[in-house]
Amino acid sequence: MFHMMALIRQFEDKTYEMYTRARIGGYCHMNHGEEATIVGSIEPLRTQDWIVSYYREHGHLLARGAEPRRVMAELFGREDGVSHGRGGSMHLFDASRRFMGGYGIVAGHMPLALGVGYSIKYRKADEVTLCLTGEGAMANGASHETLNMIGIYHLPVITTIVNNQYGMGTKVEESAANPELWQRGDMYGHHGVQVDGMDVMAVKRVTEEAVQRASEGNPTLIDAITYRYRGHSVADPARYRSQEEVQRWREQDPIERFYRQLHDADLMTEDERVAIEQNVDTEVQDAVDFAEQSPEPDSQGLFDFLYVNPAPNV
């Protein structure tokens, strides 16, 4: 898990660099600071389980096991990307890992997670669905409708709120009459729980319990309290919050915190940490080199992936 958290951090550092150098275009939303919530939420999932995510999802797909090369190639808009260059940063997709996206509409993906959960119940399959969403989505009507139907039908869905404190520039206290979002679980027939989203082991524990609960037809709403170090997107200078606030959260850095836990338990030395981070640096640079060399999508494939039946390029 430490390797994956370090990989996500370094991948996002390089993504930011490539964006500022105009190698990546479009919208781009970073995961800096959210590594513990991401890895702790996805690590307990089994191969047969599903993930439906939103637009801040680079780290989500990496944690699900996607090759950094193919994720970076997608950010570059290249044919070898996970969405063949059609999706970009906000629409990563990998059916082979049951990663159903990457969606650009706030809360628009939540009814889709409901649909996956309904399919699982209909097929009587030993599967669960993890729906990752931001706290800003909880102000959208679709979140209420989705949670309500999941509760009504007792669907095997885990909804994890990656609560990074701000929906764009709006604090959760300014958008929710009751900012304790986990308490909405009780209203909709879910087990509601709040967790320290900067502690990967804490997130992993509550998610393991949620997977077991979902397997028995009981949904869970997890409110993971975390923080994004950068603005809402690469273009956001985040002037709505103070540097002192950001620094307070950086002092709880999830990677440093997990390293201290491992070190204090005699499970990792400083030399081992350095070796992991050096390997990650190499892995991320290799991903950039691969993306640079990957071809642009062919214009003849303009209508690919749009229709059930192949459509001619008119």
Short mmCIF file of C-alpha atoms in Angstrom, two decimals, residues 15 104 114 132 290:
data_model
loop_
_atom_site.label_atom_id
_atom_site.label_comp_id
_atom_site.label_asym_id
_atom_site.label_seq_id
_atom_site.Cartn_x
_atom_site.Cartn_y
_atom_site.Cartn_z
CA THR A 15 0.84 15.07 -14.30
CA GLY A 104 -17.54 14.70 -15.52
CA LEU A 114 -26.99 2.14 -8.25
CA LEU A 132 -16.47 7.01 -4.92
CA PHE A 290 5.40 5.81 -23.20
#
